[in-house]
Short mmCIF file of C-alpha atoms and ligand atoms in Angstrom, two decimals:
data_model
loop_
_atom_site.label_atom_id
_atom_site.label_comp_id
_atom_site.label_asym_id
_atom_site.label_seq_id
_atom_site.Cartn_x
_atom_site.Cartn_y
_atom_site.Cartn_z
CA UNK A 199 3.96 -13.36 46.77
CA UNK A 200 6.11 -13.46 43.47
CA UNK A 201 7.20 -16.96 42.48
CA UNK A 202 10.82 -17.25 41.29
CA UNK A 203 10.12 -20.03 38.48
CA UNK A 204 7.85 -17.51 36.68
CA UNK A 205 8.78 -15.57 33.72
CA UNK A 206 9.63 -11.85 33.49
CA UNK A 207 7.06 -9.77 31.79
CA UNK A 208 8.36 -7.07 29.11
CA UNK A 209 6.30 -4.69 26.97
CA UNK A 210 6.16 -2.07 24.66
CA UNK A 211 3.74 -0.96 22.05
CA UNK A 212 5.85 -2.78 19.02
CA UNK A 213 9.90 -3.52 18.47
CA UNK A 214 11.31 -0.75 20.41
CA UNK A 215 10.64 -2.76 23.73
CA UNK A 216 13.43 -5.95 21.62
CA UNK A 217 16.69 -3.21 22.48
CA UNK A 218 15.44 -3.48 25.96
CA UNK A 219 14.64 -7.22 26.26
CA UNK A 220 17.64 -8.37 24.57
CA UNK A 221 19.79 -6.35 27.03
CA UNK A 222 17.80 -8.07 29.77
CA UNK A 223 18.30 -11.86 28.40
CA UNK A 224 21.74 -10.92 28.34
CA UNK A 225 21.72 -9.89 32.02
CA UNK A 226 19.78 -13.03 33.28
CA UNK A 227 20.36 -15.71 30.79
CA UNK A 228 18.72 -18.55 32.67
CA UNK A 229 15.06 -16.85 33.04
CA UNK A 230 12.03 -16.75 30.95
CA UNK A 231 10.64 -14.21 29.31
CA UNK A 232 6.96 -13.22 28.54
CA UNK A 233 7.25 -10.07 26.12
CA UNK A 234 3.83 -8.00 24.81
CA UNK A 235 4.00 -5.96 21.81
CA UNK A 236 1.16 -4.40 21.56
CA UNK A 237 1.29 -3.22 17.48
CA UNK A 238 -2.21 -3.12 17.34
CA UNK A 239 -2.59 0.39 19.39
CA UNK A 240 0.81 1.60 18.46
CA UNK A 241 2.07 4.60 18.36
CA UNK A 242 2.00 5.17 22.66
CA UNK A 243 3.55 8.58 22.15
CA UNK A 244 1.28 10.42 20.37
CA UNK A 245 -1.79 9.36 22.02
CA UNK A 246 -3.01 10.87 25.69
CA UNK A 247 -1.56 10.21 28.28
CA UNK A 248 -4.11 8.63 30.47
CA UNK A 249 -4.76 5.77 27.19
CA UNK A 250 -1.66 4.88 27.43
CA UNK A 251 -1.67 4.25 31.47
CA UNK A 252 -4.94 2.44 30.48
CA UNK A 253 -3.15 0.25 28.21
CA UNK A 254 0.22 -0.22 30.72
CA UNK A 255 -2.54 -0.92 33.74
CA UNK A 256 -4.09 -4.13 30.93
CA UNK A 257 -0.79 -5.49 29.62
CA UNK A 258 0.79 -5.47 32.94
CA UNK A 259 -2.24 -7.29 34.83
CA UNK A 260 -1.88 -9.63 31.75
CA UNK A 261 1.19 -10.63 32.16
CA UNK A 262 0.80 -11.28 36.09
CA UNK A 263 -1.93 -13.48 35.30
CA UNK A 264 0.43 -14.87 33.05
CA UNK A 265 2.87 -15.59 36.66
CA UNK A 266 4.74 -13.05 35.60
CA UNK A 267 7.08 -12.76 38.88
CA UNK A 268 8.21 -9.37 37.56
CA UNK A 269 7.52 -6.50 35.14
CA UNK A 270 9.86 -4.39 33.12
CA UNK A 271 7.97 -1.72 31.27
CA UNK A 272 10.44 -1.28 27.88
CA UNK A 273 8.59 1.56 26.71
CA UNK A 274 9.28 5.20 27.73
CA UNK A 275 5.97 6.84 27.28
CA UNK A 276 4.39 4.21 29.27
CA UNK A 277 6.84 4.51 32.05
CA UNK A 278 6.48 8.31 32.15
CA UNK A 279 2.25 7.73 32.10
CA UNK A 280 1.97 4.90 34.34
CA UNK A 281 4.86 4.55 36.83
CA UNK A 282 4.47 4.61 39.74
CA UNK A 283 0.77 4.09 39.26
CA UNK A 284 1.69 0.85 38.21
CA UNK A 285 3.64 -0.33 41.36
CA UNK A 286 1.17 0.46 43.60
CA UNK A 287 -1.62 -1.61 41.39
CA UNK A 288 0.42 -4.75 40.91
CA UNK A 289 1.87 -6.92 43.27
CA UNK A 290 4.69 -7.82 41.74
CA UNK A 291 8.02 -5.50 41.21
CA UNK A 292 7.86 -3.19 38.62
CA UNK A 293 10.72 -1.37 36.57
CA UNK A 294 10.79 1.01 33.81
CA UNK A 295 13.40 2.98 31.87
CA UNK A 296 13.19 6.48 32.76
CA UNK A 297 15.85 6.73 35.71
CA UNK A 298 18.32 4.28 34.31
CA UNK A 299 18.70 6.59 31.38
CA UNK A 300 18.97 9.44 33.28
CA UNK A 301 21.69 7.61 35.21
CA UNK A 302 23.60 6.84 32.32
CA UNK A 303 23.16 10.06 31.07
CA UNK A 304 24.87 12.05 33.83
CA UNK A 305 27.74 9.31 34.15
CA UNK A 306 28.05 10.17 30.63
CA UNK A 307 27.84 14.12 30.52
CA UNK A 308 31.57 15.83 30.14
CA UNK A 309 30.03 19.05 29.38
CA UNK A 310 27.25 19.27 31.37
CA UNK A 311 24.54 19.78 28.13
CA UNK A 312 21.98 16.83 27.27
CA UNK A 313 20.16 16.17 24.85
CA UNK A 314 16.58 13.93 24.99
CA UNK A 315 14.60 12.64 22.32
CA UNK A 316 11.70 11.14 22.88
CA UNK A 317 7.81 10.79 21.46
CA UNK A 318 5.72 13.24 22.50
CA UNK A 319 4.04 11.72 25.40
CA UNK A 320 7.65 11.34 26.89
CA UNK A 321 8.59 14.90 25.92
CA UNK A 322 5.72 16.49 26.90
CA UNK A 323 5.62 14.94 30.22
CA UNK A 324 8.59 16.46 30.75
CA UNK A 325 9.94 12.79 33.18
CA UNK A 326 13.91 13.40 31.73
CA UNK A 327 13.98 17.22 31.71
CA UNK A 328 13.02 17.47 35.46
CA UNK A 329 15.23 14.79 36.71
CA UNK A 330 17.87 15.79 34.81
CA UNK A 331 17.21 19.79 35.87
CA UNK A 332 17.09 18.67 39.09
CA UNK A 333 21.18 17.11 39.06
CA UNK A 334 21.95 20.31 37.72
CA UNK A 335 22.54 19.87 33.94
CA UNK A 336 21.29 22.07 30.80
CA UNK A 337 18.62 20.42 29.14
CA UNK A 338 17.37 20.41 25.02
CA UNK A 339 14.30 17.65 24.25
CA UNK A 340 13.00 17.37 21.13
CA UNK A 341 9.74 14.86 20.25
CA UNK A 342 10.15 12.79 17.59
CA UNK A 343 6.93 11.32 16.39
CA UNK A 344 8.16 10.49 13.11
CA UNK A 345 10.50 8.25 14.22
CA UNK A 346 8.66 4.99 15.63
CA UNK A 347 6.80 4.67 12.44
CA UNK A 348 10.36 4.97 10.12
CA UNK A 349 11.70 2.31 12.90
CA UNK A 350 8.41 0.34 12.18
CA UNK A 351 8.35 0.28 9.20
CA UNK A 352 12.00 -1.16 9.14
CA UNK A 353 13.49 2.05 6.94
CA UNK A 354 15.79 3.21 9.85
CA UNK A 355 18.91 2.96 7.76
CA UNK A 356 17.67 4.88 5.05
CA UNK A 357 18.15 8.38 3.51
CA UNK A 358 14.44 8.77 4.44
CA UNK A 359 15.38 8.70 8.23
CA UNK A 360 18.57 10.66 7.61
CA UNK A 361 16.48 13.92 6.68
CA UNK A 362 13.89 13.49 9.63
CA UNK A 363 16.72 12.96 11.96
CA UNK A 364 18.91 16.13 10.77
CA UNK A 365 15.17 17.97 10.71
CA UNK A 366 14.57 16.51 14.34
CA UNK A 367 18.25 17.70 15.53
CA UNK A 368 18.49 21.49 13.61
CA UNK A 369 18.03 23.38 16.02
CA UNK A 370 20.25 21.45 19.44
CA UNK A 371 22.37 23.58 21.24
CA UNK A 372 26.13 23.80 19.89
CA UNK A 373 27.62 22.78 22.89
CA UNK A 374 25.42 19.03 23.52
CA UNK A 375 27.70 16.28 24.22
CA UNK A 376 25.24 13.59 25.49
CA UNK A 377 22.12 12.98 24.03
CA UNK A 378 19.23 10.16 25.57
CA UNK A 379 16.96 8.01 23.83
CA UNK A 380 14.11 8.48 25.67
CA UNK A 381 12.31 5.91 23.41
CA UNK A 382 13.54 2.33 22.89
CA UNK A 383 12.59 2.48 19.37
CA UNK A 384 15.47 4.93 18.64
CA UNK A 385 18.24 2.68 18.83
CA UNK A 386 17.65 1.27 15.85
CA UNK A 387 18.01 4.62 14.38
CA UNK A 388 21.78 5.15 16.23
CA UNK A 389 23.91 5.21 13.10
CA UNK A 390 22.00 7.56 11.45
CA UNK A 391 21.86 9.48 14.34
CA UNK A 392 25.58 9.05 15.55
CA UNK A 393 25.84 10.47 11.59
CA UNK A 394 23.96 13.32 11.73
CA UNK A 395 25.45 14.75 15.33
CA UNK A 396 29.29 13.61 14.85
CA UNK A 397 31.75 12.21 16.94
CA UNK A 398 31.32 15.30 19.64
CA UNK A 399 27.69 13.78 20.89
CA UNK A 400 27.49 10.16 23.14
CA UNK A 401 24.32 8.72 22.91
CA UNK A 402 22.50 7.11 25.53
CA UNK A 403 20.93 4.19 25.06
CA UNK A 404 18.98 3.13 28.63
CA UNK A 405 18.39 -0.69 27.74
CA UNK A 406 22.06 -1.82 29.23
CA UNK A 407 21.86 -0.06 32.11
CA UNK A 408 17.79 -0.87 32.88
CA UNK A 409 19.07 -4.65 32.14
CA UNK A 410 21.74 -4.17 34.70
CA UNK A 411 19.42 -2.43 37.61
CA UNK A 412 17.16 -5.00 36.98
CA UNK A 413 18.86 -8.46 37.47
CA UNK A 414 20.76 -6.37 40.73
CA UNK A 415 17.29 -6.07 42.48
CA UNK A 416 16.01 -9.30 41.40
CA UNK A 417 19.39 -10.95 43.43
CA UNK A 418 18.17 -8.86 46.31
CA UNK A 419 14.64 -9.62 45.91
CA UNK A 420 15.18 -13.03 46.09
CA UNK A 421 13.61 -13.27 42.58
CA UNK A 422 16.45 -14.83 40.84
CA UNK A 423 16.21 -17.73 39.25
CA UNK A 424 17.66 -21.31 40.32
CA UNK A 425 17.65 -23.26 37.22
CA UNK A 426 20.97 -23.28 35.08
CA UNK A 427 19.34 -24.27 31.90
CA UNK A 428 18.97 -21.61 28.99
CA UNK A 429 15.96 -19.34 29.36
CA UNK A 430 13.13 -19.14 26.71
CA UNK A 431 11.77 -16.23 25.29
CA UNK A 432 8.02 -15.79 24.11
CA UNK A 433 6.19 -12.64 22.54
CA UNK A 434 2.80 -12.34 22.26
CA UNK A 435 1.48 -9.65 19.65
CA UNK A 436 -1.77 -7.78 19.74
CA UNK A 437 -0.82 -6.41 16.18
CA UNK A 438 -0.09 -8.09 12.65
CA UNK A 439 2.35 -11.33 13.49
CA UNK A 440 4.39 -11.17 10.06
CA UNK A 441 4.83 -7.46 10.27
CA UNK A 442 6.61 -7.74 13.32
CA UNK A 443 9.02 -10.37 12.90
CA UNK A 444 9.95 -8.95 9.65
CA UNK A 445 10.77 -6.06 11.67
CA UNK A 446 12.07 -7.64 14.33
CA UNK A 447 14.29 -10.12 12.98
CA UNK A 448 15.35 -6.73 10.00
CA UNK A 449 16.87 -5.63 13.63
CA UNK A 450 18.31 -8.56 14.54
CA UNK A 451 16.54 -7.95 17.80
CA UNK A 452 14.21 -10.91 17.71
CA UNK A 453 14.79 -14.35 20.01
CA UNK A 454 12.09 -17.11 20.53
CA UNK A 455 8.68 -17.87 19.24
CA UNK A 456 6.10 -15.39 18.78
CA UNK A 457 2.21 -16.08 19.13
CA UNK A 458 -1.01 -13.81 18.47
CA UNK A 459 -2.64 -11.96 21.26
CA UNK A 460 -6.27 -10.90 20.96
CA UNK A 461 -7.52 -8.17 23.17
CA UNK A 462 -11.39 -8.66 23.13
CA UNK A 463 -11.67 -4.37 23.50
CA UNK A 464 -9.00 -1.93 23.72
CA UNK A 465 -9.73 -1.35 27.22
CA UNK A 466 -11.08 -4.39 28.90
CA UNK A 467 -8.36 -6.51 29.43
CA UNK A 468 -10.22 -9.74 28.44
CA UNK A 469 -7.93 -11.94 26.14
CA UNK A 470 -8.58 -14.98 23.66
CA UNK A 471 -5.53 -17.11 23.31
CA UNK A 472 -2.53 -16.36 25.45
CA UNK A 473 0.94 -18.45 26.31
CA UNK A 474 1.14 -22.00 26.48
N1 DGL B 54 8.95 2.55 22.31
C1 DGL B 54 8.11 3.40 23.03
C2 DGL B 54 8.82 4.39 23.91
O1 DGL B 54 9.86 4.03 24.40
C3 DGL B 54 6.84 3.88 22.43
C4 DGL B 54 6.81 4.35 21.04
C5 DGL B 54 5.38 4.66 20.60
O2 DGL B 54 4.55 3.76 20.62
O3 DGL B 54 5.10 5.82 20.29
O4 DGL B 54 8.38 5.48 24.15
#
């Protein structure tokens, strides 16, 4: 059975997963948290779709090894490949993104058009578009795969993101007033985008709302925590340490102490080194 007094386990394949974890330490300020960025095999969302479940299916048995007592999977692609696959392998709760932001999205939507961007994994497996379809709004999605690398690379306030977005949005429907996104990466990008699209367009941004679900069905799970002292924060990194807290802190999306991660093969889930 979970155990209360472990930490929650967060991932993502680099810095997008940090808009969803800070919204979570937010939400539950006493608890730990166990957070895998897996930079190494980034991007998710250009890669097939079965990889990527390969990778969730490793990083989430990780982190339950770990004592994880939950798992929030921060990264879209890997929600849309590997939920609910993932729930019935683990035996702890799992959560991932996808139906918060479509939550938000129609509590949002005046007009009744939305908008998704998303990496091409998400996109293509089409996880938005049909939920949303199915509550009986218009849909536009457009992948992005040049945008995880800009946000990466920690140029998302640059002209050189400005021109990809406007490229990304040319051809949206006149009438979109709510646009997702579908990729936690992309808030860093929400000035320029908020630029590019005007004051017409809300954007949805799932990490405050998957922060809120979350800590709700911990309380009823029984999975919150008892202590009252402040909660600590650890990321482990399969990728190059420096890189990402450059990036991370260039966000200002980066809390705790950060520690290397070695996954012996990209598949096999064996691991050198690991929390303390
Ligand atoms: N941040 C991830 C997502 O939400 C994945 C980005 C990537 O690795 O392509 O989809």
């Amino acid at each position: 059975m979970p155990n209360a007094t472990g930490p929650i386990g967060v991932f993502d394949s680099g810095v997008g997963g940090l808009s969803v974890l800070r919204a979570l330490s937010r939400a539950l300020p006493h608890d730990d948290f166990l957070y895998i960025g897996d930079t190494a095999r980034i991007p998710y969302g250009s890669k097939p779709m079965a990889m990527v479940r390969g990778f969730a299916e490793e990083l989430a048995d990780l982190l339950v090894a770990y004592g994880a007592k939950a798992i929030v999977v921060a990264c879209n692609t890997a929600s849309a490949a590997a939920l609910p696959a993932l729930a019935e392998r683990i035996r702890v709760p799992v959560w991932g993104v996808i139906e918060p932001g479509v939550a938000a999205a129609l509590a949002a939507t005046r007009g009744g058009v939305v908008g998704v961007l998303g990496t091409l994994g998400t996109i293509r497996s089409a996880a938005y578009q049909s939920r949303l379809e199915r509550a009986g709004v218009a849909v536009w999605a457009r992948a992005c795969p040049l945008f995880v690398p800009i946000v990466e690379e920690g140029v998302s306030d640059t002209e050189i993101a400005a021109l990809v977005a406007r490229h990304y949005l040319r051809d949206r429907p006149r009438d979109l007033d709510t646009l997702i996104l579908a990729c936690t990466h992309y808030p860093a990008l929400v000035d320029t985008l908020a630029e590019a699209l005007g004051p017409a367009v809300t954007l949805v941004d799932s990490a405050e709302t998957t922060a809120a679900a979350v800590a709700s069905e911990m309380a009823s799970l029984g999975l919150a925590t008892a202590t009252r002292r402040a909660g600590h924060v650890r990321h482990l990194v399969t990728g190059d340490i420096a890189v990402y807290r450059h990036t991370g802190t260039a966000l200002g999306w980066l809390e705790g102490d950060v520690a290397p991660l070695t996954l012996a093969a990209p598949r096999a889930g064996v691991v050198v080194g690991g929390p303390r």
